[in-house]
Amino acid sequence: MPVNLQGLEDNARKTAISELQACMTDGLSLSMSLKQAHWNLKGPNFIAVHELLDGVKTRLDPNIDDMAERIQQLDGTAVGTVEEVARATRLEPYPTNLTSAEDHLREVANRLRAYGERVRTAIDTVDEAGDADSADILTAASRQADKDLWFIEAHRG
Ligand SMILES: [Fe+2]
């Protein structure tokens, strides 16, 4: 049965589903990139950066989960398959030939910044459409992305 939330305009619901799906897609792409970096690091800063990257992923994943579950509450369909993520993400493909912590941190920072920008734009779009709850979920995700970008940049010196 549909959830059929009351007090939401149809446009608010549709806009939120599409913005949440777009943010979720970039979040899933970023999440996989964080593991790619976590696995392929080498060098004297290995353990600090290896653990930092897993921490970023551990904080990111529940935000993605909240977006997907909000789509379901709005009677949409969250699509989190690898095929859809590869088709729709706006993030650049993650390079597979990197080993230095410096290179990985730069690449992760670039993607975290792009994800943060996408989510921040979606907050306003969803809020203006009239779904404050989805805007709140996106605001929490954006706040976390900003903090983790700071962590990554602080490691870069
Ligand atoms: Fe691990």
CSV table of N, CA and C and ligand atoms in Angstrom, one decimal, residues 35 38-39 50 54, ligand 1:
chain,number,residue,atom,x,y,z
A,35,LYS,N,36.3,3.5,-0.5
A,35,LYS,CA,36.8,2.2,-0.3
A,35,LYS,C,38.0,1.9,-1.3
A,38,HIS,N,40.8,3.6,0.3
A,38,HIS,CA,41.2,2.9,1.5
A,38,HIS,C,42.0,1.7,1.2
A,39,TRP,N,41.7,1.0,0.1
A,39,TRP,CA,42.4,-0.3,-0.2
A,39,TRP,C,43.7,-0.1,-0.9
A,50,HIS,N,44.2,5.5,5.8
A,50,HIS,CA,43.4,4.3,5.7
A,50,HIS,C,42.2,4.3,6.6
A,54,ASP,N,37.9,5.2,6.0
A,54,ASP,CA,36.8,4.3,6.5
A,54,ASP,C,35.9,5.1,7.4
B,1,FE,FE,39.1,-2.0,5.6
